[in-house]
JSON list of C-alpha atoms in Angstrom, two decimals:
[
{"chain": "A", "resi": 1, "resn": "MET", "atom": "CA", "xyz": [67.40, 73.73, 136.44]},
{"chain": "A", "resi": 2, "resn": "SER", "atom": "CA", "xyz": [68.88, 75.00, 133.45]},
{"chain": "A", "resi": 3, "resn": "VAL", "atom": "CA", "xyz": [71.22, 78.09, 133.62]},
{"chain": "A", "resi": 4, "resn": "ASP", "atom": "CA", "xyz": [72.20, 79.80, 130.31]},
{"chain": "A", "resi": 5, "resn": "MET", "atom": "CA", "xyz": [75.88, 80.12, 130.09]},
{"chain": "A", "resi": 6, "resn": "ASN", "atom": "CA", "xyz": [75.59, 82.96, 127.12]},
{"chain": "A", "resi": 7, "resn": "SER", "atom": "CA", "xyz": [73.61, 85.44, 129.23]},
{"chain": "A", "resi": 8, "resn": "GLN", "atom": "CA", "xyz": [76.07, 85.79, 132.24]},
{"chain": "A", "resi": 9, "resn": "GLY", "atom": "CA", "xyz": [78.89, 87.74, 132.47]},
{"chain": "A", "resi": 10, "resn": "SER", "atom": "CA", "xyz": [82.91, 85.90, 131.25]},
{"chain": "A", "resi": 11, "resn": "ASP", "atom": "CA", "xyz": [85.22, 86.65, 133.47]},
{"chain": "A", "resi": 12, "resn": "SER", "atom": "CA", "xyz": [88.07, 86.75, 130.16]},
{"chain": "A", "resi": 13, "resn": "ASN", "atom": "CA", "xyz": [88.45, 89.92, 128.28]},
{"chain": "A", "resi": 14, "resn": "GLU", "atom": "CA", "xyz": [87.85, 88.44, 124.76]},
{"chain": "A", "resi": 15, "resn": "GLU", "atom": "CA", "xyz": [86.19, 91.71, 124.06]},
{"chain": "A", "resi": 16, "resn": "ASP", "atom": "CA", "xyz": [89.28, 93.23, 124.65]},
{"chain": "A", "resi": 17, "resn": "TYR", "atom": "CA", "xyz": [91.39, 91.79, 121.90]},
{"chain": "A", "resi": 18, "resn": "ASP", "atom": "CA", "xyz": [91.52, 92.84, 118.58]},
{"chain": "A", "resi": 19, "resn": "PRO", "atom": "CA", "xyz": [93.05, 90.34, 116.60]},
{"chain": "A", "resi": 20, "resn": "ASN", "atom": "CA", "xyz": [93.38, 93.13, 113.62]},
{"chain": "A", "resi": 21, "resn": "CYS", "atom": "CA", "xyz": [95.43, 95.68, 115.67]},
{"chain": "A", "resi": 22, "resn": "GLU", "atom": "CA", "xyz": [98.84, 96.32, 114.43]},
{"chain": "A", "resi": 23, "resn": "GLU", "atom": "CA", "xyz": [99.98, 98.04, 118.08]},
{"chain": "A", "resi": 24, "resn": "GLU", "atom": "CA", "xyz": [103.35, 96.86, 119.36]},
{"chain": "A", "resi": 25, "resn": "GLU", "atom": "CA", "xyz": [104.07, 97.34, 123.83]},
{"chain": "A", "resi": 26, "resn": "GLU", "atom": "CA", "xyz": [106.62, 99.55, 123.73]},
{"chain": "A", "resi": 27, "resn": "GLU", "atom": "CA", "xyz": [109.69, 97.25, 125.17]},
{"chain": "A", "resi": 28, "resn": "ASP", "atom": "CA", "xyz": [111.79, 99.08, 127.93]},
{"chain": "A", "resi": 29, "resn": "GLU", "atom": "CA", "xyz": [115.12, 97.80, 127.14]},
{"chain": "A", "resi": 30, "resn": "ASP", "atom": "CA", "xyz": [117.72, 98.36, 129.26]},
{"chain": "A", "resi": 31, "resn": "PRO", "atom": "CA", "xyz": [121.25, 97.05, 127.93]},
{"chain": "A", "resi": 32, "resn": "GLY", "atom": "CA", "xyz": [123.55, 97.62, 130.39]},
{"chain": "A", "resi": 33, "resn": "ASP", "atom": "CA", "xyz": [127.25, 97.68, 129.92]},
{"chain": "A", "resi": 34, "resn": "ILE", "atom": "CA", "xyz": [126.67, 95.58, 126.66]},
{"chain": "A", "resi": 35, "resn": "GLU", "atom": "CA", "xyz": [126.67, 98.46, 124.39]},
{"chain": "A", "resi": 36, "resn": "ASP", "atom": "CA", "xyz": [130.74, 99.23, 125.99]},
{"chain": "A", "resi": 37, "resn": "TYR", "atom": "CA", "xyz": [131.88, 96.08, 126.02]},
{"chain": "A", "resi": 38, "resn": "TYR", "atom": "CA", "xyz": [134.41, 96.25, 122.68]},
{"chain": "A", "resi": 39, "resn": "VAL", "atom": "CA", "xyz": [134.67, 99.77, 123.06]},
{"chain": "A", "resi": 40, "resn": "GLY", "atom": "CA", "xyz": [138.58, 100.42, 122.77]},
{"chain": "A", "resi": 41, "resn": "VAL", "atom": "CA", "xyz": [139.27, 96.86, 121.72]},
{"chain": "A", "resi": 42, "resn": "ALA", "atom": "CA", "xyz": [141.67, 97.10, 118.43]},
{"chain": "A", "resi": 43, "resn": "PHE", "atom": "CA", "xyz": [139.51, 94.87, 116.02]},
{"chain": "A", "resi": 44, "resn": "GLY", "atom": "CA", "xyz": [141.88, 92.49, 113.72]},
{"chain": "A", "resi": 45, "resn": "GLY", "atom": "CA", "xyz": [145.59, 92.58, 115.30]},
{"chain": "A", "resi": 46, "resn": "ALA", "atom": "CA", "xyz": [147.16, 89.55, 117.00]},
{"chain": "A", "resi": 47, "resn": "ASP", "atom": "CA", "xyz": [147.96, 91.68, 119.75]},
{"chain": "A", "resi": 48, "resn": "ALA", "atom": "CA", "xyz": [144.66, 93.19, 120.08]},
{"chain": "A", "resi": 49, "resn": "PHE", "atom": "CA", "xyz": [143.26, 93.11, 123.48]},
{"chain": "A", "resi": 50, "resn": "ASP", "atom": "CA", "xyz": [140.32, 90.05, 123.48]},
{"chain": "A", "resi": 51, "resn": "PRO", "atom": "CA", "xyz": [138.28, 90.67, 127.07]},
{"chain": "A", "resi": 52, "resn": "GLU", "atom": "CA", "xyz": [137.01, 87.57, 126.23]},
{"chain": "A", "resi": 53, "resn": "GLU", "atom": "CA", "xyz": [140.65, 85.62, 126.16]},
{"chain": "A", "resi": 54, "resn": "TYR", "atom": "CA", "xyz": [141.88, 84.24, 129.93]},
{"chain": "A", "resi": 55, "resn": "GLN", "atom": "CA", "xyz": [145.43, 83.56, 130.13]},
{"chain": "A", "resi": 56, "resn": "PHE", "atom": "CA", "xyz": [145.47, 79.90, 131.70]},
{"chain": "A", "resi": 57, "resn": "THR", "atom": "CA", "xyz": [148.64, 76.79, 132.08]},
{"chain": "A", "resi": 58, "resn": "CYS", "atom": "CA", "xyz": [147.87, 73.27, 132.71]},
{"chain": "A", "resi": 59, "resn": "LEU", "atom": "CA", "xyz": [148.21, 71.50, 135.89]},
{"chain": "A", "resi": 60, "resn": "THR", "atom": "CA", "xyz": [149.73, 68.38, 135.51]},
{"chain": "A", "resi": 61, "resn": "TYR", "atom": "CA", "xyz": [147.83, 64.83, 137.19]},
{"chain": "A", "resi": 62, "resn": "LYS", "atom": "CA", "xyz": [150.29, 64.75, 140.44]},
{"chain": "A", "resi": 63, "resn": "GLU", "atom": "CA", "xyz": [149.63, 68.58, 140.85]},
{"chain": "A", "resi": 64, "resn": "SER", "atom": "CA", "xyz": [146.10, 68.68, 140.06]},
{"chain": "A", "resi": 65, "resn": "GLU", "atom": "CA", "xyz": [145.56, 65.38, 142.70]},
{"chain": "A", "resi": 66, "resn": "GLY", "atom": "CA", "xyz": [147.87, 67.50, 145.46]},
{"chain": "A", "resi": 67, "resn": "ALA", "atom": "CA", "xyz": [145.94, 70.29, 144.83]},
{"chain": "A", "resi": 68, "resn": "LEU", "atom": "CA", "xyz": [142.20, 68.56, 145.51]},
{"chain": "A", "resi": 69, "resn": "ASN", "atom": "CA", "xyz": [143.68, 66.62, 148.37]},
{"chain": "A", "resi": 70, "resn": "GLU", "atom": "CA", "xyz": [144.14, 69.93, 149.39]},
{"chain": "A", "resi": 71, "resn": "HIS", "atom": "CA", "xyz": [141.49, 71.82, 148.96]},
{"chain": "A", "resi": 72, "resn": "MET", "atom": "CA", "xyz": [139.02, 68.51, 150.72]},
{"chain": "A", "resi": 73, "resn": "THR", "atom": "CA", "xyz": [141.45, 68.13, 153.50]},
{"chain": "A", "resi": 74, "resn": "SER", "atom": "CA", "xyz": [140.79, 71.72, 153.78]},
{"chain": "A", "resi": 75, "resn": "LEU", "atom": "CA", "xyz": [137.31, 71.38, 153.46]},
{"chain": "A", "resi": 76, "resn": "ALA", "atom": "CA", "xyz": [136.86, 68.64, 156.00]},
{"chain": "A", "resi": 77, "resn": "SER", "atom": "CA", "xyz": [138.07, 70.50, 158.99]},
{"chain": "A", "resi": 78, "resn": "VAL", "atom": "CA", "xyz": [135.80, 73.17, 157.99]},
{"chain": "A", "resi": 79, "resn": "LEU", "atom": "CA", "xyz": [132.86, 71.24, 158.60]},
{"chain": "A", "resi": 80, "resn": "LYS", "atom": "CA", "xyz": [134.13, 68.80, 160.88]},
{"chain": "A", "resi": 81, "resn": "VAL", "atom": "CA", "xyz": [134.04, 65.40, 159.12]},
{"chain": "A", "resi": 82, "resn": "ASP", "atom": "CA", "xyz": [135.16, 63.00, 161.61]},
{"chain": "A", "resi": 83, "resn": "HIS", "atom": "CA", "xyz": [138.37, 61.07, 160.19]},
{"chain": "A", "resi": 84, "resn": "GLU", "atom": "CA", "xyz": [136.57, 57.74, 160.34]},
{"chain": "A", "resi": 85, "resn": "VAL", "atom": "CA", "xyz": [134.23, 59.34, 157.17]},
{"chain": "A", "resi": 86, "resn": "GLU", "atom": "CA", "xyz": [137.31, 61.59, 155.92]},
{"chain": "A", "resi": 87, "resn": "ARG", "atom": "CA", "xyz": [138.64, 57.90, 155.40]},
{"chain": "A", "resi": 88, "resn": "LEU", "atom": "CA", "xyz": [135.76, 56.92, 153.08]},
{"chain": "A", "resi": 89, "resn": "ARG", "atom": "CA", "xyz": [136.54, 59.83, 150.31]},
{"chain": "A", "resi": 90, "resn": "PRO", "atom": "CA", "xyz": [137.56, 58.35, 147.59]},
{"chain": "A", "resi": 91, "resn": "SER", "atom": "CA", "xyz": [141.41, 56.98, 146.75]},
{"chain": "A", "resi": 92, "resn": "TRP", "atom": "CA", "xyz": [143.38, 57.94, 144.10]},
{"chain": "A", "resi": 93, "resn": "SER", "atom": "CA", "xyz": [144.50, 55.07, 143.49]},
{"chain": "A", "resi": 94, "resn": "THR", "atom": "CA", "xyz": [141.75, 53.38, 142.74]},
{"chain": "A", "resi": 95, "resn": "TRP", "atom": "CA", "xyz": [140.70, 56.16, 139.18]}
]
């Protein structure tokens, strides 16, 4: 039994496609608040406010070690980690 596939209906919409058509689809772009991001920012001045700038102070090694240990201890208590498992956390002397 032979079936001529050319005579069968096609699921594709090839007949709807026109390669010469220059019609562009309209895109509804919502820029949100991006356009207003730099409104009021003075450009070029040394004291100009920059919304992407963040002032910070670097921690020393000892300060960062203490902060990390404090957070790990706090997290272990919230998660109710057993004392035996908590002892397995890395020792700072080996890092």
